[in-house]
mmCIF file of C-alpha atoms in Angstrom:
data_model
loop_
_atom_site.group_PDB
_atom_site.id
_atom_site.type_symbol
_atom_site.label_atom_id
_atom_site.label_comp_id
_atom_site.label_asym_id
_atom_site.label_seq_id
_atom_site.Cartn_x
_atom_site.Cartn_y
_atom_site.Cartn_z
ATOM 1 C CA UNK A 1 72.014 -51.548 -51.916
ATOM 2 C CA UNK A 2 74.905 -53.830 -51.029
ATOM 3 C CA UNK A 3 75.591 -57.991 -52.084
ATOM 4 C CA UNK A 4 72.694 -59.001 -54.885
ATOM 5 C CA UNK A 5 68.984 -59.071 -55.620
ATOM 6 C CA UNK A 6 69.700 -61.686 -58.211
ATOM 7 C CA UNK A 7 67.415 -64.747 -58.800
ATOM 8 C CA UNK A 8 69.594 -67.279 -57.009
ATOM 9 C CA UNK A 9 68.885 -70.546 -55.563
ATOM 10 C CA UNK A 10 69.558 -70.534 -51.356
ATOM 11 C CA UNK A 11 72.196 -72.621 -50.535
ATOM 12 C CA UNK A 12 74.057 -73.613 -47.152
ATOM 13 C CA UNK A 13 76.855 -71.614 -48.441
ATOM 14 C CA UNK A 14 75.259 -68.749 -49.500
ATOM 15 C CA UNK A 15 72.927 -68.234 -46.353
ATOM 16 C CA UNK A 16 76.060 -68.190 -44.514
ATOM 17 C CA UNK A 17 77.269 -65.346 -46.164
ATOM 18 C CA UNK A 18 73.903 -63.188 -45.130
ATOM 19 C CA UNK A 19 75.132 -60.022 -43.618
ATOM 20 C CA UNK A 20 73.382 -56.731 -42.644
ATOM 21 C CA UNK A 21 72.473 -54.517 -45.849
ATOM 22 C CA UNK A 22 69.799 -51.919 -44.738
ATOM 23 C CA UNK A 23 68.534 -51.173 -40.997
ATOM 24 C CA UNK A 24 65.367 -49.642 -40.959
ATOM 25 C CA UNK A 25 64.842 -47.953 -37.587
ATOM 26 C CA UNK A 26 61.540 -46.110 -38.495
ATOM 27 C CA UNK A 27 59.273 -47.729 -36.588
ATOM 28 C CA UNK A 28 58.722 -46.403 -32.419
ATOM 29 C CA UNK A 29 57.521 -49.598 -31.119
ATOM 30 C CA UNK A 30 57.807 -53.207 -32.001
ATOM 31 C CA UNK A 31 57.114 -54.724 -35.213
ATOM 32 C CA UNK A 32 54.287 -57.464 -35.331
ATOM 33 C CA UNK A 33 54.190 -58.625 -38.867
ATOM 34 C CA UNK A 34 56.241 -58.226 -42.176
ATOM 35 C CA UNK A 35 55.173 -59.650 -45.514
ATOM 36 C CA UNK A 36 56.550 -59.807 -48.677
ATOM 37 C CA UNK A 37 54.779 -59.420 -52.173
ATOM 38 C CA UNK A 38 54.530 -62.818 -54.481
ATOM 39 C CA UNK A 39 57.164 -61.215 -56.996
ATOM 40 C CA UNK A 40 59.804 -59.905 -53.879
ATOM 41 C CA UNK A 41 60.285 -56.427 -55.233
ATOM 42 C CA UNK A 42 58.625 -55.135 -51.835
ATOM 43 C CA UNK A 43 58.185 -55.688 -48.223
ATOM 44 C CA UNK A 44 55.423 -54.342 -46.136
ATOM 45 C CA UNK A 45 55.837 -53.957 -42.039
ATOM 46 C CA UNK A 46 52.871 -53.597 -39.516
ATOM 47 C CA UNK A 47 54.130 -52.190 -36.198
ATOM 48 C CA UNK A 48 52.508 -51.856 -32.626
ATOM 49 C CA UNK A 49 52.906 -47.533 -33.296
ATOM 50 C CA UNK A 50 50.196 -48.057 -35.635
ATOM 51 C CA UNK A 51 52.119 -47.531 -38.931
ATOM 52 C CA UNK A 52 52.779 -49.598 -42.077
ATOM 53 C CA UNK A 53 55.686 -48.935 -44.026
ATOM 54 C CA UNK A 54 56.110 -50.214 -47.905
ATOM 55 C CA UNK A 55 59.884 -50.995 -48.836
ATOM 56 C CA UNK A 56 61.064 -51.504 -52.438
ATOM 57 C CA UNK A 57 63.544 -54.594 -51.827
ATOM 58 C CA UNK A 58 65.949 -54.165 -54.742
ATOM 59 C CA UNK A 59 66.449 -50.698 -54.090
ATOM 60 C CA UNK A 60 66.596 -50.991 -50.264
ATOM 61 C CA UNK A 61 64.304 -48.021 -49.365
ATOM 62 C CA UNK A 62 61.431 -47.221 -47.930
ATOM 63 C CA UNK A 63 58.371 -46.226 -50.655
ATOM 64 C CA UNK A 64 55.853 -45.351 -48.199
ATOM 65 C CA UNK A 65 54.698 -44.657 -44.853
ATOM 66 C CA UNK A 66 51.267 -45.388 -44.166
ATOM 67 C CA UNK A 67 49.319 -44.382 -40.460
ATOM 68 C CA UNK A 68 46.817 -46.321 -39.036
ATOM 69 C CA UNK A 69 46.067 -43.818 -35.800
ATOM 70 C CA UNK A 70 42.780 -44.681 -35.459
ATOM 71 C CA UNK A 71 42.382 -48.692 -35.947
ATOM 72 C CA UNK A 72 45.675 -49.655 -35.149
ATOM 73 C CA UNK A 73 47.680 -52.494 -37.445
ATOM 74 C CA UNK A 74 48.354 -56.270 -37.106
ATOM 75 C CA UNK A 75 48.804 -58.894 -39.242
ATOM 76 C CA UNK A 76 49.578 -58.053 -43.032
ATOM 77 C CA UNK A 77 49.389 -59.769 -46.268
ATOM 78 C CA UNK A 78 49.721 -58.811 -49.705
ATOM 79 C CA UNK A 79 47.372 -59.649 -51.693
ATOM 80 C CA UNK A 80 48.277 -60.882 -55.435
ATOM 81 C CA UNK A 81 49.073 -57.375 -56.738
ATOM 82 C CA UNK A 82 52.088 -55.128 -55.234
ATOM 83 C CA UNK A 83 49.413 -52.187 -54.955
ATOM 84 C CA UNK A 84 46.727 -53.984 -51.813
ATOM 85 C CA UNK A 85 47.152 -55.277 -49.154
ATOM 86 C CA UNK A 86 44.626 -56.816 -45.797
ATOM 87 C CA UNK A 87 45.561 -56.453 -42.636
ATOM 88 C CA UNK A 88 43.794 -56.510 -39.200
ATOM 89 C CA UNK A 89 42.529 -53.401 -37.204
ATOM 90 C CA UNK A 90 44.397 -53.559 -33.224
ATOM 91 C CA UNK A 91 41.667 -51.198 -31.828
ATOM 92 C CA UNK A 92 39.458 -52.837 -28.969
ATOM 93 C CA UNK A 93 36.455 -51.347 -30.432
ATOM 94 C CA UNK A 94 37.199 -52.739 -33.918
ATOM 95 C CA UNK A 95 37.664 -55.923 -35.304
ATOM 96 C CA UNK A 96 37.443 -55.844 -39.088
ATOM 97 C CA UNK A 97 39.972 -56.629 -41.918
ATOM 98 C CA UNK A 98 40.917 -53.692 -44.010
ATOM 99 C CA UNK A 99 41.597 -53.964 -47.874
ATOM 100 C CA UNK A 100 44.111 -50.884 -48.384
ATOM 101 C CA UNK A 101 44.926 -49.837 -51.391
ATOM 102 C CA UNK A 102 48.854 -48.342 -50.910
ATOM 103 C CA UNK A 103 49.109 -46.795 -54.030
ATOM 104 C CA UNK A 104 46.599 -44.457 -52.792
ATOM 105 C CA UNK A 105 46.116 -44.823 -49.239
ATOM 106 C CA UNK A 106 42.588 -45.985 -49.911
ATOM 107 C CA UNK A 107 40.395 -48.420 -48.275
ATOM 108 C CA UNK A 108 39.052 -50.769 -51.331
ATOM 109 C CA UNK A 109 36.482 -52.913 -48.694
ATOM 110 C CA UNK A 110 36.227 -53.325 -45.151
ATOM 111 C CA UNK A 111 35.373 -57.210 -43.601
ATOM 112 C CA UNK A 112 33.430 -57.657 -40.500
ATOM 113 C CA UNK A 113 32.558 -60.357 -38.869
ATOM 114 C CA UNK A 114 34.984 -61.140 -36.085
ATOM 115 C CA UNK A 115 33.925 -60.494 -32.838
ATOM 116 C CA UNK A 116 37.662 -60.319 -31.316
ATOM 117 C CA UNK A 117 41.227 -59.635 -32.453
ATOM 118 C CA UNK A 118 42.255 -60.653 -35.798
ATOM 119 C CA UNK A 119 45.390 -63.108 -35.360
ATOM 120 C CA UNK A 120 45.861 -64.586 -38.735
ATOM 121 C CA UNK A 121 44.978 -63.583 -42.458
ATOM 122 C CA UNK A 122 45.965 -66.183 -45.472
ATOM 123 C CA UNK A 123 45.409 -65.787 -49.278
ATOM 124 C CA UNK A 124 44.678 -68.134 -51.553
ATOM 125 C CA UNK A 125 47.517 -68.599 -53.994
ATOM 126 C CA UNK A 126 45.006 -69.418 -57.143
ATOM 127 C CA UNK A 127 42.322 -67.126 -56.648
ATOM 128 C CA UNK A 128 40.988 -63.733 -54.466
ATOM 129 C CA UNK A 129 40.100 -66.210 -51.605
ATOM 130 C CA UNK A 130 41.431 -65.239 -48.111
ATOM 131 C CA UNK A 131 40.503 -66.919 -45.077
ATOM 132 C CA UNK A 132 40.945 -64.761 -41.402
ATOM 133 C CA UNK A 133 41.548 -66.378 -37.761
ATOM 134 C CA UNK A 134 40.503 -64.544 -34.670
ATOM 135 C CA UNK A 135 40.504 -64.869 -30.934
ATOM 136 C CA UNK A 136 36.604 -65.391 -30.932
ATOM 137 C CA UNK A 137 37.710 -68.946 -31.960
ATOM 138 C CA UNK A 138 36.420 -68.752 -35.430
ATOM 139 C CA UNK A 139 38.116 -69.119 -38.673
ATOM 140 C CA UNK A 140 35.978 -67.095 -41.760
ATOM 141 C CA UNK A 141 36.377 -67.645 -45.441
ATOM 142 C CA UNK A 142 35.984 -64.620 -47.691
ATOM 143 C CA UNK A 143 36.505 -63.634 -51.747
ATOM 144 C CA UNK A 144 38.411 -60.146 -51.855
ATOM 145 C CA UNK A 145 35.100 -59.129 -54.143
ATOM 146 C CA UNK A 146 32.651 -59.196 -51.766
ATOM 147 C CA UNK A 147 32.307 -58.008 -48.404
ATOM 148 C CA UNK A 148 30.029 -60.557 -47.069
ATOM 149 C CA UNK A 149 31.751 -63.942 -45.359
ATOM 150 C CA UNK A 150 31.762 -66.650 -47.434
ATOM 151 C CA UNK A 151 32.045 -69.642 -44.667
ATOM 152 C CA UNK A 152 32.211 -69.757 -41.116
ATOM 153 C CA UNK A 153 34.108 -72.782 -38.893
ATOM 154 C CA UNK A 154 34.355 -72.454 -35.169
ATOM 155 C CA UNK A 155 37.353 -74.214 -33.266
ATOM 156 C CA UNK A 156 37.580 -75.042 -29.140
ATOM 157 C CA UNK A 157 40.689 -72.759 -29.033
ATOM 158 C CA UNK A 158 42.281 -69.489 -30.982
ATOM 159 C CA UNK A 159 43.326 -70.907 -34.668
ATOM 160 C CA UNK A 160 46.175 -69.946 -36.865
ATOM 161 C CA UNK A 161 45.494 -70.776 -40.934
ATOM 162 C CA UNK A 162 47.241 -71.292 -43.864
ATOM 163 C CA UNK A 163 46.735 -72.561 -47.412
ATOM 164 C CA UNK A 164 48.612 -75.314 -49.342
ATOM 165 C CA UNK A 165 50.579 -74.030 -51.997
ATOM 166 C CA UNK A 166 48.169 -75.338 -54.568
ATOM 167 C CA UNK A 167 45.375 -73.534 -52.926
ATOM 168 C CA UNK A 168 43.364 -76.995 -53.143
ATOM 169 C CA UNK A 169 43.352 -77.306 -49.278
ATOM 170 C CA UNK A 170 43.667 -75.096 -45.843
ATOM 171 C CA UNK A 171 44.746 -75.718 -42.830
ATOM 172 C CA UNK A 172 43.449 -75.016 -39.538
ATOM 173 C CA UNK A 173 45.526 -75.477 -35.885
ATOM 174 C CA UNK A 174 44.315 -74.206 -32.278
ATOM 175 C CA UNK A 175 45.490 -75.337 -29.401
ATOM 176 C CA UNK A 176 42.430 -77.066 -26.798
ATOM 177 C CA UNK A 177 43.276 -76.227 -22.680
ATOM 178 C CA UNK A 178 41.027 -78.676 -21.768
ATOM 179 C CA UNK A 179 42.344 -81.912 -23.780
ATOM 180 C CA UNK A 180 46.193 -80.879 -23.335
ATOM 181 C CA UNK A 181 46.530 -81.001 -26.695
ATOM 182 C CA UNK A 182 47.172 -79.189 -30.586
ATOM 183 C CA UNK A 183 44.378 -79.978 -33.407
ATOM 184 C CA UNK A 184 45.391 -79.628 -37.087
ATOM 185 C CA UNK A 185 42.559 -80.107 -39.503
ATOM 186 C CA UNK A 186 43.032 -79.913 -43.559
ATOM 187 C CA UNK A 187 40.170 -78.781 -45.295
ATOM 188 C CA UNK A 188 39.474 -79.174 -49.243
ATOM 189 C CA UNK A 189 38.787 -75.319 -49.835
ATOM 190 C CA UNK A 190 35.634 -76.413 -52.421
ATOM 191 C CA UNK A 191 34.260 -78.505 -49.904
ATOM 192 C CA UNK A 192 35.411 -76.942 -46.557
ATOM 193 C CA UNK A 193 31.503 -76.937 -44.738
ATOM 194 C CA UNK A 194 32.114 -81.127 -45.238
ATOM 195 C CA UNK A 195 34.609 -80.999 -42.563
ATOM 196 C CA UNK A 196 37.888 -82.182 -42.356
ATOM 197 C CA UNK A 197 39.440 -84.500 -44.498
ATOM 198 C CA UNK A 198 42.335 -85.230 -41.789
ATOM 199 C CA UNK A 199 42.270 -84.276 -38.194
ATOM 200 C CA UNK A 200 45.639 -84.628 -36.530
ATOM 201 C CA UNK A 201 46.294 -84.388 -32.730
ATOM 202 C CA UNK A 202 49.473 -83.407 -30.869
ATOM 203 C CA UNK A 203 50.238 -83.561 -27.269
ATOM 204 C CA UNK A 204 50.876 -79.933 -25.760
ATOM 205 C CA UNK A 205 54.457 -80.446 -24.403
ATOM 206 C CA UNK A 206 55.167 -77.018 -22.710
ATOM 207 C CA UNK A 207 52.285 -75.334 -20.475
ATOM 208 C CA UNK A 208 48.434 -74.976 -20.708
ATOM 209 C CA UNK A 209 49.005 -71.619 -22.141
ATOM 210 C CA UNK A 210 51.661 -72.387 -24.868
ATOM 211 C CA UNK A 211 49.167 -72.467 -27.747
ATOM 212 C CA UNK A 212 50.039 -72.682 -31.313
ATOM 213 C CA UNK A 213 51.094 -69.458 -32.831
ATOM 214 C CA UNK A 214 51.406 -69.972 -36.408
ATOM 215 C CA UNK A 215 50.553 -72.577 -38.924
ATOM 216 C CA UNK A 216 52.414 -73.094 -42.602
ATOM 217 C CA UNK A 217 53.045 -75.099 -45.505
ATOM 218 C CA UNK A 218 56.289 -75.583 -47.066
ATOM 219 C CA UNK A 219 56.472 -74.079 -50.823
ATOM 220 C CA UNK A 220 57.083 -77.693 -52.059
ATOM 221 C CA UNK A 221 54.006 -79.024 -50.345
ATOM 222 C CA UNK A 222 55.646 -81.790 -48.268
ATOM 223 C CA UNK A 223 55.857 -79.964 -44.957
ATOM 224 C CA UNK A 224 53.940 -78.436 -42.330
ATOM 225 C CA UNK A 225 55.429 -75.678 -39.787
ATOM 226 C CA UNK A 226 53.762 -75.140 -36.631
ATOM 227 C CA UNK A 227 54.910 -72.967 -33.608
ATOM 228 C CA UNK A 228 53.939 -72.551 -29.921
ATOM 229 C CA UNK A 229 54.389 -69.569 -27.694
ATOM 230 C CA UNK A 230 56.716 -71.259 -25.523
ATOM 231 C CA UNK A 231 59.122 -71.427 -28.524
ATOM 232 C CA UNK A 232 58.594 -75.190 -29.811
ATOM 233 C CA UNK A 233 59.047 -75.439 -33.395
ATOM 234 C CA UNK A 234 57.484 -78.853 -35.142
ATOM 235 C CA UNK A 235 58.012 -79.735 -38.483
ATOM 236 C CA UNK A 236 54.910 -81.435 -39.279
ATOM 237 C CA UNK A 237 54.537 -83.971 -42.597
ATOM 238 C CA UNK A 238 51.881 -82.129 -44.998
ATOM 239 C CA UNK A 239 50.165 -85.130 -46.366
ATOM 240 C CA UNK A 240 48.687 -87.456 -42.897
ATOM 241 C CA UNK A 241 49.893 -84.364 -40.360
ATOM 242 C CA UNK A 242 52.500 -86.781 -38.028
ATOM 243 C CA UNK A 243 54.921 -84.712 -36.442
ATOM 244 C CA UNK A 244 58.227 -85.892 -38.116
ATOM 245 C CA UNK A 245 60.964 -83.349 -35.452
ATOM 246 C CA UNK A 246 61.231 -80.696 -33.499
ATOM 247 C CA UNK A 247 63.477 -77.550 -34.270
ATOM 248 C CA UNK A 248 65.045 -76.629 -31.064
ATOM 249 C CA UNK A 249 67.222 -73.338 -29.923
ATOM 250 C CA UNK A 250 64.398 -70.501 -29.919
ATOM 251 C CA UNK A 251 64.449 -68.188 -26.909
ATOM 252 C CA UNK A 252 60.616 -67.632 -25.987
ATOM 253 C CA UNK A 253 60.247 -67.240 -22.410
ATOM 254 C CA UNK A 254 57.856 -64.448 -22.755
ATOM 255 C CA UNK A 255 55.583 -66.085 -24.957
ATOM 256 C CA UNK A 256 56.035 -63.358 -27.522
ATOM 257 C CA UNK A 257 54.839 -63.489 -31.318
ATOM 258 C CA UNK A 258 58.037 -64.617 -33.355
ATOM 259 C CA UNK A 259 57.442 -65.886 -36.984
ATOM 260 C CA UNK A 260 58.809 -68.853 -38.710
ATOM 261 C CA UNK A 261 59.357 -68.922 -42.623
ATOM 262 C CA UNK A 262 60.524 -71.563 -44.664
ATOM 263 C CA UNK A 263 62.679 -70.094 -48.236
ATOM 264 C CA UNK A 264 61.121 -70.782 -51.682
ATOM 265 C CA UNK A 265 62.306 -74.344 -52.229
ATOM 266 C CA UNK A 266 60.870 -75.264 -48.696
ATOM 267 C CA UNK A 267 65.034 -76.752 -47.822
ATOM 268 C CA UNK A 268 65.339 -74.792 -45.278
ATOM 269 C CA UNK A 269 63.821 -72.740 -42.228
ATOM 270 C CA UNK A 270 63.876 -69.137 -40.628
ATOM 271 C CA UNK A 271 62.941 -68.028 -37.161
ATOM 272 C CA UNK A 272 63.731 -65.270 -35.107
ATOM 273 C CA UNK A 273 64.336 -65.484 -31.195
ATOM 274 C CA UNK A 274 63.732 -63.818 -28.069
ATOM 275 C CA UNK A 275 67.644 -63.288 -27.675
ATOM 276 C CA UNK A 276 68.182 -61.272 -30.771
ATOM 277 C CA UNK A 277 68.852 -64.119 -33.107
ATOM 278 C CA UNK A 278 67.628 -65.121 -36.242
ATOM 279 C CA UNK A 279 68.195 -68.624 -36.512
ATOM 280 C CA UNK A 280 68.372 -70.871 -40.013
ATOM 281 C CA UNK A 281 67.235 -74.568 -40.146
ATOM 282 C CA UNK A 282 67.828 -77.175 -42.870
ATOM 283 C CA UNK A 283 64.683 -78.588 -43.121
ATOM 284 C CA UNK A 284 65.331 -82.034 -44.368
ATOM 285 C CA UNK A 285 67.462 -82.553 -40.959
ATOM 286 C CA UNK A 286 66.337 -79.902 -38.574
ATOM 287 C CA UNK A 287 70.063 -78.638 -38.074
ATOM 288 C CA UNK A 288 70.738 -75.005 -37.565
ATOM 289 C CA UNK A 289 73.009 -74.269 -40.468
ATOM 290 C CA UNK A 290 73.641 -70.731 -39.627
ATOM 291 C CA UNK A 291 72.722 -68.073 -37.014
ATOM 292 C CA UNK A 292 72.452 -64.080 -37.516
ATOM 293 C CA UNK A 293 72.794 -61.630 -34.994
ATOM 294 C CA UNK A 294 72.378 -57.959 -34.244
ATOM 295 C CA UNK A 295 68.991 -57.509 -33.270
ATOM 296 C CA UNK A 296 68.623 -55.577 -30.135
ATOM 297 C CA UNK A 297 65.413 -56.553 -28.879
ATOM 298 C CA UNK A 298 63.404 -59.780 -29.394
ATOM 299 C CA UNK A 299 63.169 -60.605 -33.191
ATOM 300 C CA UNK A 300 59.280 -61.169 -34.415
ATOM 301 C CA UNK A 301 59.446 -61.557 -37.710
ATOM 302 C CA UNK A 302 62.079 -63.524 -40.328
ATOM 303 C CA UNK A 303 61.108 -64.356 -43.795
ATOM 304 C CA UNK A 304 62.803 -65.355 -46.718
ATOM 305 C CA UNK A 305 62.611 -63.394 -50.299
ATOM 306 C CA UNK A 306 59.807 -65.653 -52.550
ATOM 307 C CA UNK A 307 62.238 -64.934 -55.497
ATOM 308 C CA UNK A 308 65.476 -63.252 -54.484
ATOM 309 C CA UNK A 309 68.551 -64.292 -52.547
ATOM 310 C CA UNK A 310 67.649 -61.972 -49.324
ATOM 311 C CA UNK A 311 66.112 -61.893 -46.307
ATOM 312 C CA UNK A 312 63.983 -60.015 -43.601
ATOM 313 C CA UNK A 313 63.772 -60.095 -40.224
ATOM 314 C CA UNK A 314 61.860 -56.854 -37.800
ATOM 315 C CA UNK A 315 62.550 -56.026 -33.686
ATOM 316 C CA UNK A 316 61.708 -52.441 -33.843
ATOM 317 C CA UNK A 317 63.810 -52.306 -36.138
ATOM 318 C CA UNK A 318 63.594 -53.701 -40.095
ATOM 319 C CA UNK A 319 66.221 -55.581 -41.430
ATOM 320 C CA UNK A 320 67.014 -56.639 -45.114
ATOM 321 C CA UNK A 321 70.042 -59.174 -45.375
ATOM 322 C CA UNK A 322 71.506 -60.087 -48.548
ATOM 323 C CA UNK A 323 74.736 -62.384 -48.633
ATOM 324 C CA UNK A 324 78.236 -60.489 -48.529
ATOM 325 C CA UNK A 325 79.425 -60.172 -52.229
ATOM 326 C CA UNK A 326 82.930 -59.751 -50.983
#
């Protein structure tokens, strides 16, 4: 494959050299969640045609294709080894989280619990912890070892998760119809059936249904990411929650699922948009520092590389950017 898959710091400079270097167009319908593993030699892609597909990122090719006819796919995480993964069953009859072995195309464990859709799935980064969001408005804590739930919390609206990068803490956001307003509660993970330790509250600025699609923490633990359907971006301060700016120029006006990233070093931010665009904030000042284009339909997914100098970002179509070594 083209440009480098060399351990390089992300600069300005250098994401303004990202350029096209493989175009996946295996998948039929639109792609709903990409992940990449801790160590960035793969990628893994859930799509709405019910398939997953494993790519080997320094070789830029696809390993394995994966079908999911029966259940249907959705959100996907690695877990901490290259060779498993989790990811939520799309079936209307079927709510569980699926432990899949891709080495084999085996199920390791099945979780059930959920009593609607699967939206959100987040792995602790210090131990086999995971902790799944649904639309039933509950959030459930589980260890990969055991397939009984481990903690339940219920919130007045769907919630997105996430865990801190020191896998201390969790957060939890949902959006409440009835107040006008987001909710972002920090948990300590030992502790979490104590309740919060902060509760934050955010005006909802677009309408009743723009609720809060995603929920992250920046890599060097000083930021919070969190993302409406009608396309608002907020960068959120980690430690008391206060909203410290908004990221503008998404596209959103069908209220679609589009994920935001931030790169390793948390300095900047990736997004894609409605329009085709995959846009690139600096985080420190919220200015886009670069845009990149080509994608035909509505981009859903951008993330950065943990540990290389390349990118991803899925339509229906996969794309792996790496900066132009010319």
């Amino acid at each position: 494959m083209g440009g480098t898959t060399e351990e390089v710091q992300m600069t300005e400079a250098s994401l303004k050299q990202m350029k096209k270097a493989k175009v996946f167009k295996q998948h039929e319908k639109r792609v709903n969640c990409i992940d990449f593993s801790m160590d960035g030699s793969y990628l893994i892609s859930s799509g709405d045609d019910e398939a997953l597909l494993l790519y080997n990122c320094l070789e830029g090719t696809i390993h394995k294709t994966i079908k999911s006819k029966k259940y249907g796919c959705g959100f996907v995480r690695f877990t901490h080894h290259n060779s498993a993964v989790l990811y939520a069953s799309k079936a209307h009859y079927d709510d569980s989280i699926r432990y899949l072995s891709v080495h084999d195309n085996r199920y390791l464990r099945y979780f059930k619990g959920h009593r609607h859709r699967v939206c959100c799935l987040a792995l602790s980064p210090i131990n086999d912890t995971f902790i799944s969001a649904a639309k039933d408005d509950t959030v459930r804590l589980w260890d990969l070892k055991s397939n009984q739930c481990a903690g339940l919390l219920r919130t007045k609206g769907i919630p997105q998760v996430a865990f801190d990068p020191s896998g201390v803490c969790f957060g939890v956001a949902y959006s409440e119809a009835k107040s006008y307003k987001h909710h972002v509660k920090l948990f300590d993970a030992r502790r979490f059936e104590e309740g919060p330790f902060i509760s934050v509250s955010l005006p909802m600025t677009g309408s009743a249904d723009s609720e809060i699609a995603q929920l992250k923490f920046s890599p060097n633990t000083k930021h919070m990411l969190l993302s409406t359907y009608d396309g608002s971006v907020m960068l959120l301060d980690a430690f008391d929650g206060k909203k410290i700016r908004d990221l503008t120029g998404i596209v959103n006006t069908q209220k679609s699922e589009l994920e935001c990233s931030f790169s390793p070093d948390g300095e900047f931010i990736c997004a894609g948009s409605e329009d085709g665009r995959v846009l690139i904030w600096q985080t420190e000042t919220g200015r886009v520092v670069h845009e990149l284009g080509g994608h035909a339909f509505p981009v859903s997914c951008a993330a950065f590389n943990p540990r290389y100098l390349q990118m991803a970002s899925a339509c229906q179509n996969v794309v792996l950017w790496l900066p132009d070594s010319t």
